[in-house]
XYZ file of N, CA and C in Angstrom:
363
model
N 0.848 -1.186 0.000
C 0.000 0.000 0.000
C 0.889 1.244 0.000
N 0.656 2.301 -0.836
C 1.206 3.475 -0.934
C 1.251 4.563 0.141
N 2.269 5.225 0.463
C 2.232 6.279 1.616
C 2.791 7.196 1.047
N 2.442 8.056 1.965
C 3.268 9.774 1.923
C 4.486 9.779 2.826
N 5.813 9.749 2.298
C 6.554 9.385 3.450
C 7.519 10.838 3.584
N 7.283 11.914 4.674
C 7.877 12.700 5.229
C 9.386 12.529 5.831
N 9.996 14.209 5.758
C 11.625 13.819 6.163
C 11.142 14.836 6.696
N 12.766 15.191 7.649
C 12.956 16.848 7.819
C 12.325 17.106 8.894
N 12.581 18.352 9.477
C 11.579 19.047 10.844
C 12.741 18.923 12.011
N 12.035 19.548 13.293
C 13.092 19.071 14.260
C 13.035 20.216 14.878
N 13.661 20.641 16.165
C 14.233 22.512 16.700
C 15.034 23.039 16.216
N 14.352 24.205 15.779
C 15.483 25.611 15.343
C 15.193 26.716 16.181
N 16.124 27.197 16.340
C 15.706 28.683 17.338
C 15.339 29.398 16.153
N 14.502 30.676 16.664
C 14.010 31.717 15.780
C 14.924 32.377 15.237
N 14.323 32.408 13.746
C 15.545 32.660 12.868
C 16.002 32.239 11.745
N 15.880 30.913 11.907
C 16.389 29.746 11.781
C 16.126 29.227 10.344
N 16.070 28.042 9.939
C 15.776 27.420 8.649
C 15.633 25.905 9.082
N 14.695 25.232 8.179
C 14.536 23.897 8.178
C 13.997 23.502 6.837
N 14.329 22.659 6.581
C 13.750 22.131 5.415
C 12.490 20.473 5.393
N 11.991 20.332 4.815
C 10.995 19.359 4.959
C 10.812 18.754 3.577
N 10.891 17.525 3.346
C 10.525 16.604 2.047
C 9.448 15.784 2.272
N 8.806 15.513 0.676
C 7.536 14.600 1.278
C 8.023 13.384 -0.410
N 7.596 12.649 -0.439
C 8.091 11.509 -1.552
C 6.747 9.831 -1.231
N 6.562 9.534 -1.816
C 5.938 8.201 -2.358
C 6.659 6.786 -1.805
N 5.983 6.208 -1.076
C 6.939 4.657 -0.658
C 6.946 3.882 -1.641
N 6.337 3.736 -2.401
C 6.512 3.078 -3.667
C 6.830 4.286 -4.992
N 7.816 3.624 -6.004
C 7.915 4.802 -6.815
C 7.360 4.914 -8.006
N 6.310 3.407 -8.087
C 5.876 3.975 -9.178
C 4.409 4.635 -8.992
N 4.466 5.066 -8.149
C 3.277 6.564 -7.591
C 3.778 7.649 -7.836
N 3.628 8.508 -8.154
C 3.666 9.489 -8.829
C 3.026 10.701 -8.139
N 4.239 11.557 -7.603
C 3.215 12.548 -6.685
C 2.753 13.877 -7.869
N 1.556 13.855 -7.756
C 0.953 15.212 -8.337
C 0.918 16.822 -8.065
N -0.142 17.408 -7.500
C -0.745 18.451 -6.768
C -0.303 18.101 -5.390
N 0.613 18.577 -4.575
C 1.198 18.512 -3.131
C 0.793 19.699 -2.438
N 0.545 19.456 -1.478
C -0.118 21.022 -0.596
C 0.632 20.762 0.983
N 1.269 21.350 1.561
C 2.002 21.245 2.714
C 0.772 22.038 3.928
N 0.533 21.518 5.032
C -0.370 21.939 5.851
C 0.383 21.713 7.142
N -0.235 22.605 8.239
C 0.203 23.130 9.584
C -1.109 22.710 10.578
N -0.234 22.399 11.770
C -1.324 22.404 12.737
C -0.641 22.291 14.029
N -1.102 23.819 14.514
C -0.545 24.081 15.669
C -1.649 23.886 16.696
N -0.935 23.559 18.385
C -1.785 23.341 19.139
C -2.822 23.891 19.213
N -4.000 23.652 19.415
C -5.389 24.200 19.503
C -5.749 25.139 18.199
N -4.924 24.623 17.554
C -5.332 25.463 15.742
C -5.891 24.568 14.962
N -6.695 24.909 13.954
C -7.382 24.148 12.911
C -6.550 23.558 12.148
N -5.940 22.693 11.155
C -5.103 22.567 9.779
C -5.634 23.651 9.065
N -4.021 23.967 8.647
C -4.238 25.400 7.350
C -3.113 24.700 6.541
N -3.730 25.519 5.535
C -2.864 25.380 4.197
C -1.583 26.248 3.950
N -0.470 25.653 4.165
C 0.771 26.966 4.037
C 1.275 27.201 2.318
N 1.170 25.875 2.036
C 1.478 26.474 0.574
C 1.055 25.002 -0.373
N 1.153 25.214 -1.588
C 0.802 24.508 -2.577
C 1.774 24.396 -4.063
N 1.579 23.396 -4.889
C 2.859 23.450 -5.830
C 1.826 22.300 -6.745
N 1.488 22.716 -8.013
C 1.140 21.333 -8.854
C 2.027 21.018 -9.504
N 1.862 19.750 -10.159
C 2.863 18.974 -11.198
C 3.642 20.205 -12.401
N 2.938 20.954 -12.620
C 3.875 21.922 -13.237
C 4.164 23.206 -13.177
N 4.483 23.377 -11.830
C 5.023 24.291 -10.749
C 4.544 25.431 -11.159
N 3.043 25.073 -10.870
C 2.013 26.494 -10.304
C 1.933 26.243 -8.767
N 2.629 27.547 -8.201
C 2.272 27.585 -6.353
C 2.135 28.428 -5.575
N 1.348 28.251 -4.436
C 0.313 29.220 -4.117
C 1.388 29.363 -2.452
N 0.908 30.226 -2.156
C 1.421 30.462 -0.460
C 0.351 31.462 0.575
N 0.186 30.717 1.748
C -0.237 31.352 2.808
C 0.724 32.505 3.443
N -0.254 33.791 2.928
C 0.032 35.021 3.359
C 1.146 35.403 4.768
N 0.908 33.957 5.597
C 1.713 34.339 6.825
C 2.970 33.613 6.347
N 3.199 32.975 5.513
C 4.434 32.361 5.244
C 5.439 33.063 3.691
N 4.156 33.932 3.375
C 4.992 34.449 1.824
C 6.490 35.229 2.266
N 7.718 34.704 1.309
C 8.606 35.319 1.156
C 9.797 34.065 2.541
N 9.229 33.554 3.310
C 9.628 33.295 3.998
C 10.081 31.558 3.667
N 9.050 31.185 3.078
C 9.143 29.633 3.352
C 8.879 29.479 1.206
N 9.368 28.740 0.858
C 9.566 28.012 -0.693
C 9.566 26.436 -0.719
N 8.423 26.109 -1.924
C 7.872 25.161 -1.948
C 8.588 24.401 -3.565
N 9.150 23.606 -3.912
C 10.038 22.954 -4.886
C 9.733 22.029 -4.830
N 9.805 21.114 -6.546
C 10.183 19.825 -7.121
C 10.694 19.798 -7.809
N 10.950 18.001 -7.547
C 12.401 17.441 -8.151
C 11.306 16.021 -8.751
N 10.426 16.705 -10.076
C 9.645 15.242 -10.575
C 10.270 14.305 -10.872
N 11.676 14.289 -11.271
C 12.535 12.760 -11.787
C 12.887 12.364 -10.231
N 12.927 13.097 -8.805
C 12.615 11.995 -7.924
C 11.759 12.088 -7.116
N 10.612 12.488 -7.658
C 9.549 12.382 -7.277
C 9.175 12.669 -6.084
N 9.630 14.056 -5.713
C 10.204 14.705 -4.357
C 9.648 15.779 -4.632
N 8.915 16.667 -2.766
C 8.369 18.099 -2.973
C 9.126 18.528 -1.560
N 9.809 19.494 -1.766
C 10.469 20.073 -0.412
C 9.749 21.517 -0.491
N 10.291 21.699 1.004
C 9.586 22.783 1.775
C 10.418 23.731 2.286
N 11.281 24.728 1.540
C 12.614 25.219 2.468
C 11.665 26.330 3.254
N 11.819 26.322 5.174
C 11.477 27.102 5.638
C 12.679 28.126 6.230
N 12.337 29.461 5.708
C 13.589 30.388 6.572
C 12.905 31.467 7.157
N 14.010 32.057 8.554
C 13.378 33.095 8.881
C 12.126 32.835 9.967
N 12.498 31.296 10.719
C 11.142 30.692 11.093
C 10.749 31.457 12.426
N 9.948 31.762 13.005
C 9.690 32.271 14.091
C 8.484 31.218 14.936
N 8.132 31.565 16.378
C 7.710 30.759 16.820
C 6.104 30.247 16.925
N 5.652 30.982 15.501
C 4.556 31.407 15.234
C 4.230 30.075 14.696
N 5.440 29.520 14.211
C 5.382 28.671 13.021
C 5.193 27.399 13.256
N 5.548 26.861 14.942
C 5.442 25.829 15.498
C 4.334 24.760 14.881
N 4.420 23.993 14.960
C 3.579 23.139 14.397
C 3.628 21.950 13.385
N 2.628 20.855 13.518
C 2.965 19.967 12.918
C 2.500 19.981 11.277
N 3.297 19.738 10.967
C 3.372 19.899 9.172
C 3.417 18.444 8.502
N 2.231 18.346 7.563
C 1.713 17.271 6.938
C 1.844 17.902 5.509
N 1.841 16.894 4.380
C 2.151 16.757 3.078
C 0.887 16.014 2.750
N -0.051 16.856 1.829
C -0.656 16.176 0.966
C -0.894 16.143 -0.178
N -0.648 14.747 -0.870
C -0.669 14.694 -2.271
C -1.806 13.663 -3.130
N -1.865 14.248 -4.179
C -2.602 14.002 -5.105
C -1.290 12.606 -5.841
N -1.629 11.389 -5.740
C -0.682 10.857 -6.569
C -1.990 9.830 -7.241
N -0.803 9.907 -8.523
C -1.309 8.804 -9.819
C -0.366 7.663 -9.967
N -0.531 6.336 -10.094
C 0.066 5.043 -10.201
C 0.445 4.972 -12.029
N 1.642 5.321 -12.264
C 2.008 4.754 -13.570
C 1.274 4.033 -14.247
N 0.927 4.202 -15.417
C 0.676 3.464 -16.504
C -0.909 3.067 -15.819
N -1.351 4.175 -15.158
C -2.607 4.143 -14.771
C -3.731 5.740 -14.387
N -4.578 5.430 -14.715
C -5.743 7.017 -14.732
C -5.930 6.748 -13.157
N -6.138 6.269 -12.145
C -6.583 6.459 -11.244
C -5.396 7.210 -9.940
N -6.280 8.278 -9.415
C -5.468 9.102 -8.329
C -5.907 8.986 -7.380
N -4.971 8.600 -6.030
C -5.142 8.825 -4.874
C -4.690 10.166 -4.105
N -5.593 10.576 -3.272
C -5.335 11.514 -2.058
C -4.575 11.212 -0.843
N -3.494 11.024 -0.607
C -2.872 10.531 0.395
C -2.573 11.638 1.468
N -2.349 11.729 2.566
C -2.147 12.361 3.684
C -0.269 11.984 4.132
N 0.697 12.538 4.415
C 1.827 12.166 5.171
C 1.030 11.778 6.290
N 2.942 11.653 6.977
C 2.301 10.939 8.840
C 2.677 12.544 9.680
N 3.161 13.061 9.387
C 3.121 14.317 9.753
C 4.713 14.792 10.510
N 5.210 15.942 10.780
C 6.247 15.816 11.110
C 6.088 17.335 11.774
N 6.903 16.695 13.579
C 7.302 18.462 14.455
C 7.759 19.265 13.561
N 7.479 20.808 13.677
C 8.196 21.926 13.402
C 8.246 22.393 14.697
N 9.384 22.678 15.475
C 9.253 23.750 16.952
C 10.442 24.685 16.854
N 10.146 25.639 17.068
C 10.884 26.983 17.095
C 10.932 27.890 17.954
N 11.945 27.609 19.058
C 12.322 27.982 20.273
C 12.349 29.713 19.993
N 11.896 30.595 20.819
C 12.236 31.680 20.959
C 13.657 32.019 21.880
């Protein structure tokens, strides 16, 4: 069965930079439309930014300029460079993608497993 398999995250003091990857456990899934989402304690999930298969991408106003959303389709990889992080930013960050199975029309919605962001003041 196919997953969203997350890297990256961890403590940075404010300031700081981290980066975050999201990629397919199997490779012949094919990640599509990827949308990176936040969820800080007692906060709803929001959308921080977005990137489709042919790098149209969108960003949440509290993250513009700050945080950049990239792919690498030959490895089938969407990173998340965050800089400049402050402690606003805390929170757990999930990857979701739109993937398609090679040599096949059907797409799944997959969810990552999610990964800390904490940013010490």
């Amino acid at each position: 069965q196919v997953e969203l398999v997350e890297s990256g995250g961890g403590l940075v003091q404010a300031g700081g930079s981290l980066s975050l990857s999201c990629t397919t456990s199997l490779s012949r899934y094919k990640l599509r439309t990827v949308d990176w989402y936040r969820q800080a304690p007692g906060k709803q999930r929001e959308v921080v930014a977005t990137i489709t298969r042919g790098g149209d991408i969108n960003y949440a106003d509290s993250v513009k300029g700050r945080f950049t959303v990239s792919r690498d389709n030959a490895e089938n990889t969407v990173l998340l460079q965050m800089n400049r992080l402050n402690p606003e930013d805390t929170a757990v960050y999930y990857c979701k993608a739109q993937v398609i199975r090679m040599f096949s029309s059907s797409m799944l919605e997959l969810w990552g497993q999610g990964t800390q962001v904490t940013v010490a003041s």
